[in-house]
mmCIF file of C-alpha atoms in Angstrom:
data_model
loop_
_atom_site.group_PDB
_atom_site.id
_atom_site.type_symbol
_atom_site.label_atom_id
_atom_site.label_comp_id
_atom_site.label_asym_id
_atom_site.label_seq_id
_atom_site.Cartn_x
_atom_site.Cartn_y
_atom_site.Cartn_z
ATOM 1 C CA MET A 1 -2.202 0.822 14.540
ATOM 2 C CA LYS A 2 -0.668 -2.019 12.782
ATOM 3 C CA VAL A 3 2.056 -0.293 10.258
ATOM 4 C CA ASN A 4 2.835 -1.213 6.776
ATOM 5 C CA ILE A 5 6.496 -0.127 5.956
ATOM 6 C CA PRO A 6 7.143 0.471 1.660
ATOM 7 C CA VAL A 7 10.444 -0.409 0.773
ATOM 8 C CA TYR A 8 11.359 0.537 -2.842
ATOM 9 C CA ASN A 9 14.984 0.833 -3.336
ATOM 10 C CA SER A 10 18.107 -0.079 -1.473
ATOM 11 C CA ALA A 11 18.491 3.325 0.239
ATOM 12 C CA GLY A 12 15.342 2.435 1.881
ATOM 13 C CA LEU A 13 16.623 -0.888 2.917
ATOM 14 C CA ARG A 14 19.668 0.745 4.506
ATOM 15 C CA GLU A 15 17.502 3.456 6.475
ATOM 16 C CA LEU A 16 15.033 0.706 7.786
ATOM 17 C CA ALA A 17 17.662 -0.214 10.458
ATOM 18 C CA ARG A 18 16.795 2.994 11.824
ATOM 19 C CA LEU A 19 13.145 2.012 11.902
ATOM 20 C CA SER A 20 13.585 -1.529 13.005
ATOM 21 C CA PRO A 21 13.539 -0.581 16.947
ATOM 22 C CA PHE A 22 10.143 0.731 16.415
ATOM 23 C CA LEU A 23 8.197 -1.891 14.491
ATOM 24 C CA ARG A 24 5.781 -4.196 16.174
ATOM 25 C CA SER A 25 5.099 -8.037 15.890
ATOM 26 C CA GLY A 26 2.486 -7.687 13.142
ATOM 27 C CA ASP A 27 3.840 -5.151 11.246
ATOM 28 C CA THR A 28 4.611 -5.718 7.349
ATOM 29 C CA LEU A 29 7.263 -4.716 5.073
ATOM 30 C CA MET A 30 6.082 -4.562 1.720
ATOM 31 C CA LEU A 31 9.051 -4.502 -0.966
ATOM 32 C CA VAL A 32 8.215 -2.649 -4.230
ATOM 33 C CA SER A 33 9.076 -3.039 -7.440
ATOM 34 C CA GLY A 34 7.551 -2.174 -11.315
ATOM 35 C CA ASN A 35 5.720 0.663 -9.786
ATOM 36 C CA VAL A 36 4.526 3.255 -12.117
ATOM 37 C CA ASP A 37 6.644 2.928 -15.300
ATOM 38 C CA ARG A 38 9.647 1.213 -13.660
ATOM 39 C CA PRO A 39 10.935 -2.034 -14.810
ATOM 40 C CA LEU A 40 10.029 -5.110 -12.403
ATOM 41 C CA ASP A 41 13.691 -5.918 -10.947
ATOM 42 C CA LEU A 42 13.313 -9.635 -9.378
ATOM 43 C CA GLY A 43 17.121 -9.514 -8.639
ATOM 44 C CA TRP A 44 16.198 -6.885 -6.392
ATOM 45 C CA VAL A 45 13.896 -8.159 -5.031
ATOM 46 C CA ASP A 46 15.567 -11.532 -4.257
ATOM 47 C CA GLU A 47 18.330 -9.641 -2.883
ATOM 48 C CA SER A 48 16.131 -7.792 -0.570
ATOM 49 C CA LEU A 49 14.128 -10.276 0.811
ATOM 50 C CA SER A 50 17.141 -12.413 1.967
ATOM 51 C CA LEU A 51 18.001 -8.830 3.786
ATOM 52 C CA LEU A 52 14.809 -8.583 5.566
ATOM 53 C CA GLU A 53 15.029 -12.497 6.751
ATOM 54 C CA ARG A 54 15.901 -10.852 10.043
ATOM 55 C CA TYR A 55 12.498 -9.327 10.769
ATOM 56 C CA ARG A 56 10.812 -12.583 12.038
ATOM 57 C CA GLU A 57 8.314 -10.792 13.708
ATOM 58 C CA GLN A 58 6.716 -9.012 10.757
ATOM 59 C CA THR A 59 4.871 -10.166 7.486
ATOM 60 C CA VAL A 60 6.846 -9.151 4.032
ATOM 61 C CA LEU A 61 4.879 -8.545 1.171
ATOM 62 C CA VAL A 62 6.383 -7.906 -2.290
ATOM 63 C CA ALA A 63 4.015 -5.317 -4.203
ATOM 64 C CA THR A 64 4.143 -4.194 -7.840
ATOM 65 C CA ALA A 65 1.978 -2.597 -10.431
ATOM 66 C CA GLY A 66 -0.513 -4.255 -13.408
ATOM 67 C CA HIS A 67 -0.954 -7.861 -14.172
ATOM 68 C CA ALA A 68 2.268 -8.344 -16.283
ATOM 69 C CA HIS A 69 4.334 -7.618 -13.701
ATOM 70 C CA LEU A 70 2.432 -9.454 -11.191
ATOM 71 C CA GLU A 71 2.100 -12.836 -13.268
ATOM 72 C CA ARG A 72 6.108 -12.791 -13.545
ATOM 73 C CA LEU A 73 6.308 -11.886 -10.051
ATOM 74 C CA ALA A 74 4.192 -14.906 -8.914
ATOM 75 C CA ALA A 75 6.227 -17.236 -11.113
ATOM 76 C CA ALA A 76 9.180 -16.070 -10.026
ATOM 77 C CA LYS A 77 8.331 -17.554 -6.043
ATOM 78 C CA PRO A 78 9.611 -14.771 -4.061
ATOM 79 C CA ARG A 79 9.944 -15.612 -0.594
ATOM 80 C CA ALA A 80 7.087 -13.400 0.834
ATOM 81 C CA ALA A 81 3.713 -13.905 2.559
ATOM 82 C CA GLY A 82 1.870 -12.271 0.183
ATOM 83 C CA LEU A 83 1.837 -10.211 -3.034
ATOM 84 C CA ALA A 84 0.194 -7.183 -3.243
ATOM 85 C CA TYR A 85 -1.448 -5.765 -6.878
ATOM 86 C CA ILE A 86 -1.150 -2.066 -7.257
ATOM 87 C CA TYR A 87 -4.106 -0.254 -9.030
ATOM 88 C CA GLU A 88 -3.679 3.290 -9.911
ATOM 89 C CA PRO A 89 -4.661 5.508 -13.502
ATOM 90 C CA GLY A 90 -2.195 6.749 -15.671
ATOM 91 C CA PHE A 91 0.554 4.305 -14.644
ATOM 92 C CA GLN A 92 2.520 3.059 -17.796
ATOM 93 C CA ASN A 93 2.763 -0.483 -15.693
ATOM 94 C CA VAL A 94 -1.512 -0.546 -15.382
ATOM 95 C CA PRO A 95 -2.465 -0.818 -19.146
ATOM 96 C CA GLU A 96 -5.347 -2.648 -17.899
ATOM 97 C CA PHE A 97 -6.257 -0.005 -15.273
ATOM 98 C CA ALA A 98 -10.420 1.356 -15.626
ATOM 99 C CA TRP A 99 -12.610 3.583 -13.659
ATOM 100 C CA GLU A 100 -15.542 1.291 -14.305
ATOM 101 C CA ALA A 101 -16.336 -0.797 -11.288
ATOM 102 C CA ASP A 102 -16.872 -4.127 -13.284
ATOM 103 C CA THR A 103 -13.620 -3.956 -15.337
ATOM 104 C CA THR A 104 -12.159 -3.349 -11.925
ATOM 105 C CA VAL A 105 -13.486 -5.778 -10.080
ATOM 106 C CA ARG A 106 -12.553 -8.021 -13.338
ATOM 107 C CA ASN A 107 -8.654 -7.083 -13.110
ATOM 108 C CA LEU A 108 -8.977 -7.801 -9.386
ATOM 109 C CA VAL A 109 -10.392 -11.372 -9.656
ATOM 110 C CA ARG A 110 -7.454 -12.178 -12.056
ATOM 111 C CA ALA A 111 -4.821 -10.574 -9.839
ATOM 112 C CA VAL A 112 -6.272 -12.943 -6.679
ATOM 113 C CA ALA A 113 -6.289 -15.905 -9.050
ATOM 114 C CA THR A 114 -2.865 -15.287 -10.038
ATOM 115 C CA THR A 115 -1.700 -14.966 -6.669
ATOM 116 C CA ARG A 116 -3.512 -17.194 -4.908
ATOM 117 C CA ALA A 117 -2.575 -19.964 -7.491
ATOM 118 C CA ALA A 118 0.964 -19.651 -6.357
ATOM 119 C CA GLY A 119 0.593 -20.020 -3.268
ATOM 120 C CA PHE A 120 0.728 -16.107 -1.711
ATOM 121 C CA GLN A 121 -1.941 -13.799 0.279
ATOM 122 C CA ALA A 122 -3.570 -11.707 -2.603
ATOM 123 C CA VAL A 123 -3.409 -7.721 -1.210
ATOM 124 C CA PHE A 124 -4.966 -5.194 -3.495
ATOM 125 C CA LYS A 125 -3.388 -1.424 -3.515
ATOM 126 C CA PRO A 126 -6.157 0.912 -5.149
ATOM 127 C CA THR A 127 -6.284 4.298 -5.555
ATOM 128 C CA GLY A 128 -8.422 6.024 -2.889
ATOM 129 C CA ARG A 129 -9.641 8.940 -5.120
ATOM 130 C CA PRO A 130 -13.107 7.640 -5.894
ATOM 131 C CA LEU A 131 -13.702 8.006 -2.358
ATOM 132 C CA PHE A 132 -14.272 11.835 -1.847
ATOM 133 C CA GLN A 133 -13.997 12.924 -5.733
ATOM 134 C CA ALA A 134 -17.260 13.866 -6.953
ATOM 135 C CA ASN A 135 -16.527 13.367 -10.730
ATOM 136 C CA LEU A 136 -15.598 9.378 -9.853
ATOM 137 C CA ALA A 137 -18.548 8.749 -7.925
ATOM 138 C CA ARG A 138 -20.530 7.869 -11.063
ATOM 139 C CA TYR A 139 -18.822 4.975 -11.657
ATOM 140 C CA GLY A 140 -19.766 3.204 -8.607
ATOM 141 C CA TRP A 141 -16.542 1.836 -6.880
ATOM 142 C CA ASP A 142 -17.360 -0.057 -3.717
ATOM 143 C CA TYR A 143 -14.417 -0.997 -1.616
ATOM 144 C CA GLY A 144 -16.019 -3.425 0.349
ATOM 145 C CA VAL A 145 -16.285 -5.403 -2.803
ATOM 146 C CA PHE A 146 -12.534 -5.149 -3.204
ATOM 147 C CA ALA A 147 -12.110 -6.136 0.533
ATOM 148 C CA GLU A 148 -14.432 -8.909 0.400
ATOM 149 C CA GLY A 149 -12.311 -10.288 -2.624
ATOM 150 C CA SER A 150 -8.847 -10.033 -1.567
ATOM 151 C CA ASP A 151 -6.953 -11.545 1.560
ATOM 152 C CA ALA A 152 -5.869 -7.476 2.675
ATOM 153 C CA LEU A 153 -6.812 -4.100 1.368
ATOM 154 C CA LEU A 154 -4.342 -1.194 1.256
ATOM 155 C CA VAL A 155 -6.391 1.995 0.258
ATOM 156 C CA GLN A 156 -4.293 4.757 -0.789
ATOM 157 C CA THR A 157 -6.125 7.940 1.289
ATOM 158 C CA GLN A 158 -2.898 9.903 1.639
ATOM 159 C CA THR A 159 -4.274 12.994 -0.241
ATOM 160 C CA TYR A 160 -7.259 13.512 2.100
ATOM 161 C CA CYS A 161 -4.445 13.560 5.295
ATOM 162 C CA HIS A 162 -2.742 16.115 2.943
ATOM 163 C CA LYS A 163 -5.965 17.984 2.430
ATOM 164 C CA GLY A 164 -7.747 17.880 5.728
ATOM 165 C CA ASN A 165 -10.746 15.672 4.937
ATOM 166 C CA PHE A 166 -9.564 12.347 6.316
ATOM 167 C CA ASP A 167 -12.126 12.052 8.584
ATOM 168 C CA GLY A 168 -14.962 12.195 6.114
ATOM 169 C CA ALA A 169 -12.758 9.864 3.424
ATOM 170 C CA VAL A 170 -12.166 7.206 6.001
ATOM 171 C CA ALA A 171 -15.551 7.148 7.322
ATOM 172 C CA LYS A 172 -16.884 6.548 4.196
ATOM 173 C CA LEU A 173 -14.486 3.768 3.451
ATOM 174 C CA GLY A 174 -15.323 2.286 7.081
ATOM 175 C CA LEU A 175 -18.842 2.267 6.087
ATOM 176 C CA GLU A 176 -18.140 0.186 2.804
ATOM 177 C CA CYS A 177 -15.496 -2.236 4.244
ATOM 178 C CA ALA A 178 -17.424 -2.489 7.912
ATOM 179 C CA ALA A 179 -17.134 -6.343 7.289
ATOM 180 C CA GLN A 180 -13.836 -6.254 6.736
ATOM 181 C CA LEU A 181 -11.910 -3.505 8.543
ATOM 182 C CA GLY A 182 -9.470 -6.132 10.311
ATOM 183 C CA GLU A 183 -7.785 -6.419 6.803
ATOM 184 C CA THR A 184 -8.084 -2.656 5.885
ATOM 185 C CA TYR A 185 -5.336 -0.125 5.855
ATOM 186 C CA VAL A 186 -5.370 3.701 4.774
ATOM 187 C CA GLN A 187 -2.357 5.498 3.954
ATOM 188 C CA VAL A 188 -0.333 8.300 4.835
ATOM 189 C CA THR A 189 2.602 10.072 3.784
ATOM 190 C CA LEU A 190 6.243 10.965 5.346
ATOM 191 C CA ASP A 191 7.737 12.059 2.074
ATOM 192 C CA LEU A 192 7.652 15.629 2.473
ATOM 193 C CA ALA A 193 8.929 16.034 -0.867
ATOM 194 C CA ALA A 194 5.717 14.425 -2.159
ATOM 195 C CA ARG A 195 2.730 16.083 -3.172
ATOM 196 C CA ASN A 196 0.341 14.686 -0.384
ATOM 197 C CA GLY A 197 3.535 14.445 2.543
ATOM 198 C CA VAL A 198 2.576 15.637 5.838
ATOM 199 C CA SER A 199 4.539 16.048 9.331
ATOM 200 C CA PRO A 200 4.487 13.212 11.463
ATOM 201 C CA ALA A 201 2.183 14.808 13.827
ATOM 202 C CA GLY A 202 -0.208 15.238 11.140
ATOM 203 C CA ALA A 203 0.176 11.826 10.062
ATOM 204 C CA VAL A 204 -0.308 10.470 13.697
ATOM 205 C CA THR A 205 -3.283 12.344 13.731
ATOM 206 C CA CYS A 206 -4.762 10.690 10.669
ATOM 207 C CA ALA A 207 -3.757 7.540 11.824
ATOM 208 C CA ARG A 208 -5.763 8.001 15.415
ATOM 209 C CA VAL A 209 -8.907 8.766 13.039
ATOM 210 C CA ALA A 210 -8.296 5.690 11.341
ATOM 211 C CA ALA A 211 -7.984 3.452 14.714
ATOM 212 C CA ASP A 212 -11.001 5.355 15.826
ATOM 213 C CA HIS A 213 -12.850 4.032 13.051
ATOM 214 C CA GLY A 214 -11.663 0.448 13.562
ATOM 215 C CA PHE A 215 -9.145 0.506 10.728
ATOM 216 C CA ALA A 216 -6.385 -2.573 11.026
ATOM 217 C CA GLY A 217 -3.369 0.027 10.011
ATOM 218 C CA VAL A 218 -1.927 2.363 7.920
ATOM 219 C CA THR A 219 0.573 2.202 5.404
ATOM 220 C CA VAL A 220 3.266 4.894 6.054
ATOM 221 C CA TRP A 221 4.713 5.785 2.624
ATOM 222 C CA TRP A 222 8.096 7.631 3.442
ATOM 223 C CA SER A 223 11.565 7.980 1.661
ATOM 224 C CA PRO A 224 15.139 7.692 2.555
ATOM 225 C CA ARG A 225 15.474 11.219 2.888
ATOM 226 C CA TYR A 226 12.715 11.555 5.447
ATOM 227 C CA THR A 227 13.821 8.542 7.750
ATOM 228 C CA ALA A 228 13.885 10.915 11.076
ATOM 229 C CA GLU A 229 10.298 11.656 10.180
ATOM 230 C CA ALA A 230 9.085 7.966 9.754
ATOM 231 C CA VAL A 231 10.583 7.260 13.260
ATOM 232 C CA ALA A 232 8.767 10.375 15.035
ATOM 233 C CA PHE A 233 5.804 8.637 13.307
ATOM 234 C CA LEU A 234 6.205 5.062 14.390
ATOM 235 C CA GLU A 235 7.051 6.810 18.019
ATOM 236 C CA GLY A 236 3.649 8.560 17.942
ATOM 237 C CA ARG A 237 1.635 5.619 16.489
ATOM 238 C CA PRO A 238 -1.766 4.723 18.468
#
């Protein structure tokens, strides 16, 4: 499978050198700035993109949360292939977030229009909670609609890998995104200090399940403290 490696601080940029021998052509590096309640740091993004220029076989994205940040990022024209719009409840930087499916689609349409107008691939990175959370089913999210409306879809499925019901969640996701599996990624978390962190072996198992369902790849959330775990996952990935 392809992997998408997020990098959200300078320590992660330094540790990325330890991951680089295990990256493959077609993998993705994703700089993250302005996530949750943090400010968008365009200077850090620009400096970091300069450091990533040597990764010529990997695609580089820049991800941020919310329309306001995305519009500033697009206007800055970073040297990246695409911009990712992070969409989660409770984020100060996503005041437009709504569980209602029609509002979510409108938010996605605006984000995609902003991104493509600036000349970038449009990537959507939504929460995966409605996949398997019964109280959210009534809102009628359809990840296939999200995939059709964007150039790539990165669904945050890490909680299911942690809880042990990953197969059921990604099976549902696979049915919804059947026509766009080649542009749809699942997610696992190797940051063992995070709520949904799993061991490298556990993450590899989930990645194999996703590969069996035909997904393009997996976003591998990690932290500089757990670089060895990220390396172990990359060595064992399907």
